[in-house]
Tab-separated table of C-alpha atoms in Angstrom:
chain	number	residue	atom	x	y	z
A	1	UNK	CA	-32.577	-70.427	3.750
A	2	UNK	CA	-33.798	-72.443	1.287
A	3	UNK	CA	-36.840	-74.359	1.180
A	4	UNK	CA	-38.060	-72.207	4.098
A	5	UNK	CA	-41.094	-69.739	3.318
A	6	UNK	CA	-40.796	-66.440	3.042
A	7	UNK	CA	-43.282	-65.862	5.660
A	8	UNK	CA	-41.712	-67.922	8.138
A	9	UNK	CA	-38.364	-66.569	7.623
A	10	UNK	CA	-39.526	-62.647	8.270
A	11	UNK	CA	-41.483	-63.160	11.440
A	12	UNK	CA	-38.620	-65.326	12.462
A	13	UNK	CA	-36.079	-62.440	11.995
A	14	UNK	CA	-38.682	-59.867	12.854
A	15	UNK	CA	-38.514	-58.399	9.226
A	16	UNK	CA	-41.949	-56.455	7.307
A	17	UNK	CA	-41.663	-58.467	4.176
A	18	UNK	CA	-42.321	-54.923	1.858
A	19	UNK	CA	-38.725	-54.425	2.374
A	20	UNK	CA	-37.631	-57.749	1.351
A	21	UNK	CA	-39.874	-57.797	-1.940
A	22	UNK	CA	-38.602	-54.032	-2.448
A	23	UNK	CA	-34.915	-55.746	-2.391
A	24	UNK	CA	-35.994	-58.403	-4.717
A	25	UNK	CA	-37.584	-56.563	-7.177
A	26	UNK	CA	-34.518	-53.859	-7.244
A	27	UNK	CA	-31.662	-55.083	-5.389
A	28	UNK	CA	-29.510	-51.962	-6.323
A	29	UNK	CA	-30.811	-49.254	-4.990
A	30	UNK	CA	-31.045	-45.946	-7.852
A	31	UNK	CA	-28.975	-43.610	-4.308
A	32	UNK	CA	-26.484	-46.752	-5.011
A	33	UNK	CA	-26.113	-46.885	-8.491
A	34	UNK	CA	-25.807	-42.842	-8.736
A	35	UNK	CA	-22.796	-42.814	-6.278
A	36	UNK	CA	-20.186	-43.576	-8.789
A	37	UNK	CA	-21.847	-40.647	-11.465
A	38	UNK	CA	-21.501	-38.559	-8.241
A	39	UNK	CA	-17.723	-39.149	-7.243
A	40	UNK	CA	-17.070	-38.691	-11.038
A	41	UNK	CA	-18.438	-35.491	-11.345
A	42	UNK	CA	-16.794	-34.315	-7.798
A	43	UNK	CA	-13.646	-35.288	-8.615
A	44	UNK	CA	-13.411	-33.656	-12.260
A	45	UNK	CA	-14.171	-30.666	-10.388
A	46	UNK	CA	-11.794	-30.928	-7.941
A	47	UNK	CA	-8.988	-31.847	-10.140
A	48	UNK	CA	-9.897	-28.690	-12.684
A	49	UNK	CA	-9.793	-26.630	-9.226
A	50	UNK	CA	-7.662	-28.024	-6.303
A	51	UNK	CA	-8.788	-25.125	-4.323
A	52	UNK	CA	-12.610	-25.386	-4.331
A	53	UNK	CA	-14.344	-27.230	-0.910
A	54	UNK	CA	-16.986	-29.639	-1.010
A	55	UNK	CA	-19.955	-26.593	-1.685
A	56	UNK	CA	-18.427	-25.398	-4.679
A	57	UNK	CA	-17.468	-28.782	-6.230
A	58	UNK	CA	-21.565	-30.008	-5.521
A	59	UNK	CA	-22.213	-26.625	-7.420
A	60	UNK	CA	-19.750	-27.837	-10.502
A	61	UNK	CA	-21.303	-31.309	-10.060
A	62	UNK	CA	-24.558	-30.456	-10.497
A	63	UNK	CA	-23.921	-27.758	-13.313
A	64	UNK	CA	-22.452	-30.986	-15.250
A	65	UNK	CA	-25.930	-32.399	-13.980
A	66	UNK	CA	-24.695	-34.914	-11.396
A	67	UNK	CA	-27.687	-33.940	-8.660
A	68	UNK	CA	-26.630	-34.087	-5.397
A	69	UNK	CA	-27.403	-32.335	-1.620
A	70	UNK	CA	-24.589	-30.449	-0.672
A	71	UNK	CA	-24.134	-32.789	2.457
A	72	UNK	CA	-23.994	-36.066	0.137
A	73	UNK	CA	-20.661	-33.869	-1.650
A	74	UNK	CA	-19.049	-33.444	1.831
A	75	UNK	CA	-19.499	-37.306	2.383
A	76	UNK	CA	-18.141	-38.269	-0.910
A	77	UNK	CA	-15.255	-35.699	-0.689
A	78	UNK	CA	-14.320	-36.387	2.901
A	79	UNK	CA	-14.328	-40.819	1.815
A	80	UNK	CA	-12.018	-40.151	-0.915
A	81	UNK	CA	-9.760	-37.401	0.759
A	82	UNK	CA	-10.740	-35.023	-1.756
A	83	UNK	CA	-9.825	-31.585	0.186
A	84	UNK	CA	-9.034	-28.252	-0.941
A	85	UNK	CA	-5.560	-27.458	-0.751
A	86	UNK	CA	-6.446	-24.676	1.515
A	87	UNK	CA	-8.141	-26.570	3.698
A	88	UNK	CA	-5.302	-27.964	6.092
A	89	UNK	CA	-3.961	-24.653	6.224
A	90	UNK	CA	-5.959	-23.023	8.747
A	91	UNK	CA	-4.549	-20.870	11.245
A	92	UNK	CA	-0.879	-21.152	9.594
A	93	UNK	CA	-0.204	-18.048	8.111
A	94	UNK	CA	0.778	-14.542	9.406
A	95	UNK	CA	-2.432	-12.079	10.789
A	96	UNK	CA	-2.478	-9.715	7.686
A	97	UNK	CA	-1.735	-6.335	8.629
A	98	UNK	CA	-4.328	-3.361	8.160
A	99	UNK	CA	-6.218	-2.628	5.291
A	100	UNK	CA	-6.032	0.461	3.671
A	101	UNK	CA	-10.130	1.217	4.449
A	102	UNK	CA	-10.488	0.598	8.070
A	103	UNK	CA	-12.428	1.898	11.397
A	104	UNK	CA	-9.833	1.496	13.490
A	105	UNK	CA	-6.525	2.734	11.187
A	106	UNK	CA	-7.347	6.416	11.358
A	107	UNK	CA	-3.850	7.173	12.938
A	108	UNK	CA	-2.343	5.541	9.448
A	109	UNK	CA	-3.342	8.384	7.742
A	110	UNK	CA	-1.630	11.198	9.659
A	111	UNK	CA	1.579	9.694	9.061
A	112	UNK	CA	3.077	11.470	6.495
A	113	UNK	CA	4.781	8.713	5.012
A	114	UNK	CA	2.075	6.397	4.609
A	115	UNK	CA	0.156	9.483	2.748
A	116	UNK	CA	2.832	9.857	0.439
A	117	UNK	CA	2.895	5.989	-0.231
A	118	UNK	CA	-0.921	6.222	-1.002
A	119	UNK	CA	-0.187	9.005	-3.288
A	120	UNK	CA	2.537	7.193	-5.028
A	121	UNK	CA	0.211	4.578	-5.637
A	122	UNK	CA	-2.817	6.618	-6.683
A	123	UNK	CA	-4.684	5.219	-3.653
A	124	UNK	CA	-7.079	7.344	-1.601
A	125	UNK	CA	-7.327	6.604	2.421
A	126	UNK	CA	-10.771	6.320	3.933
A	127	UNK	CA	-12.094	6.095	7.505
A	128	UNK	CA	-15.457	4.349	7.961
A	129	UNK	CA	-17.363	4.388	10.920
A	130	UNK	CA	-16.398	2.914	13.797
A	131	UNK	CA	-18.964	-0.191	14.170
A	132	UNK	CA	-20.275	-0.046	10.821
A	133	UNK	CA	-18.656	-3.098	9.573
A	134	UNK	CA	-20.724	-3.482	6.478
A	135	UNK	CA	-19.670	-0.761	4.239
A	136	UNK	CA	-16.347	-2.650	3.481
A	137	UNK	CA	-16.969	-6.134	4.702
A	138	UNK	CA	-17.818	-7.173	1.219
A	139	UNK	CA	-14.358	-5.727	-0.221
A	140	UNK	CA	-12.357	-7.253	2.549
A	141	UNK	CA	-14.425	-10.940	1.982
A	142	UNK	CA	-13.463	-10.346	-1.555
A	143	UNK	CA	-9.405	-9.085	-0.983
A	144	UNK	CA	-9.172	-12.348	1.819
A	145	UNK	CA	-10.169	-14.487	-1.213
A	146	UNK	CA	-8.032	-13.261	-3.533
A	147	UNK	CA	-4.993	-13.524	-1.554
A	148	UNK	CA	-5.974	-16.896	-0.611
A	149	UNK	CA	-6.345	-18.094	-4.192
A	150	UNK	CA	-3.954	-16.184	-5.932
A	151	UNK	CA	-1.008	-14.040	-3.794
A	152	UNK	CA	-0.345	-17.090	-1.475
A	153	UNK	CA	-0.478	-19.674	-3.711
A	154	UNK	CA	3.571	-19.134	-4.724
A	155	UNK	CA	6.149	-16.288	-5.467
A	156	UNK	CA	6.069	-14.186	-8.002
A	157	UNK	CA	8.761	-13.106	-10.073
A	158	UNK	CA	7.103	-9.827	-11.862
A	159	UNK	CA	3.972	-7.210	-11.128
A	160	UNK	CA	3.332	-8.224	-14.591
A	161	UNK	CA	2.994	-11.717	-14.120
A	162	UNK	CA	1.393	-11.433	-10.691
A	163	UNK	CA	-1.237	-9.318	-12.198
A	164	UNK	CA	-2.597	-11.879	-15.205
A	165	UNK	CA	-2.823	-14.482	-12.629
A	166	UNK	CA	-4.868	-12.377	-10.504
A	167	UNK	CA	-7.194	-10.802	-13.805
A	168	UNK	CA	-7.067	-14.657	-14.919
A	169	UNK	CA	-8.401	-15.740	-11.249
A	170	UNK	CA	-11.226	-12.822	-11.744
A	171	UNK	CA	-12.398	-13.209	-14.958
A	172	UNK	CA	-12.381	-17.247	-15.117
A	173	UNK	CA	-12.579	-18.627	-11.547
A	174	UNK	CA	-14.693	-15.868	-9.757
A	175	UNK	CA	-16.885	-14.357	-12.226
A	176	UNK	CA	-17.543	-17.352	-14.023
A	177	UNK	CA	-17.359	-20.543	-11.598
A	178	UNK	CA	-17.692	-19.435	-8.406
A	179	UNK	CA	-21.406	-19.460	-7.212
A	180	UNK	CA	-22.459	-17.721	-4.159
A	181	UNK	CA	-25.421	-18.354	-1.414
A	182	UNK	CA	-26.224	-14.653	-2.013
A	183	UNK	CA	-26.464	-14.541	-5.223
A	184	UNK	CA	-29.163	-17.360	-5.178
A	185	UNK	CA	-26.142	-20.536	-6.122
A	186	UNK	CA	-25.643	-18.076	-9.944
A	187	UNK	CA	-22.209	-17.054	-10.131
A	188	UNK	CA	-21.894	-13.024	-10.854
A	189	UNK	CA	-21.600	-12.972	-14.297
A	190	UNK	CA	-25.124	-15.276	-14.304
A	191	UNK	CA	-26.626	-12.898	-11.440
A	192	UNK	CA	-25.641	-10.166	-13.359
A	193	UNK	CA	-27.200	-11.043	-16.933
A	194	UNK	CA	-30.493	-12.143	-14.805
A	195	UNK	CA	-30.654	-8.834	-13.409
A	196	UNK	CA	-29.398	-6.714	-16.467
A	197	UNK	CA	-32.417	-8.027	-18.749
A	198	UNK	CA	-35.462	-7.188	-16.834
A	199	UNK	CA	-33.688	-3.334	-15.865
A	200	UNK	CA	-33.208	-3.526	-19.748
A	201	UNK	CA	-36.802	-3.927	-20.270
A	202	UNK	CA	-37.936	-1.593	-17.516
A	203	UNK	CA	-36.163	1.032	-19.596
């Protein structure tokens, strides 16, 4: 109110007066004015790749150098609606059958038919141990994605053209843009030249 000290008015309204000097000496707040470069950022992400969630947009968003925590993305995504078009999908398609590597498919392989189709293919059928998940959990992670992103995303009309949009998926979206927790937030093809140049120098 005016004409009333400033004193007066914070012990009245039980306000420390820091804050209110704080306020008047920036009354836009840096978090505040960053939002906007933020969304930006997200959103060029999101429209260059529809399918990426709120992680791997924060990870394009901060390679462009918009800094932000990976739960600030998720809020910003999930105000503007920004989702990945896999994302309200869940649970909708068919369970995928078995993969050719399996520890619990061993039967597959004395069927003489589904030899001869592995032969025809140039494919050869192996057993893992049952319980020892880990020897092809990386494989299937890595299969599960690729249908996702590329097989299920329409029909195809050709082998031919089915298989540039999966070496175009490889080579430009996974190799080069898609940064894993694993790999320390580098995408494979940054992992990989990290990792090459000191083994280079070793030798």
């Amino acid at each position: 109110m005016d004409g009333v000290p400033v004193t007066v008015t914070c012990r009245v309204l039980k306000l420390a007066r820091q804050p209110y000097y704080r306020w008047l000496d920036k009354p836009v707040a840096d978090a505040v004015l960053e939002e906007p470069y933020r969304a930006n950022a997200l959103f060029d992400a999101h429209c260059d790749d529809p399918e990426f969630g709120y992680r791997f947009l924060a990870d394009e968003a901060r390679g462009a150098g918009a800094r932000m925590a990976d739960r600030t993305a998720w809020r910003i995504c999930r105000d503007n609606r920004w989702w990945s078009v896999f994302g309200k999908q869940r649970g909708r398609g068919k369970k995928a059958g078995p993969p050719v590597h399996d520890d619990l498919v061993s039967r597959k392989f004395r069927s003489r038919k589904f030899v001869r189709a592995l032969e025809r293919h140039r494919m050869v059928g192996s057993i893992g141990r049952v319980g020892a998940a880990g020897d092809n959990a990386a494989m299937k992670s890595f299969f599960s994605l690729l249908q996702k992103n590329v097989l299920d995303r329409r029909s195809w009309a050709t082998r031919e053209e089915l298989r540039i949009a999966i070496v175009s998926w490889i080579e430009r979206t996974y190799h080069r843009r898609r940064r894993q927790a694993a790999l320390g937030r580098l995408t494979p093809v940054e992992f990989e030249t990290v990792m090459t140049t000191p083994a280079l120098q070793a030798a």
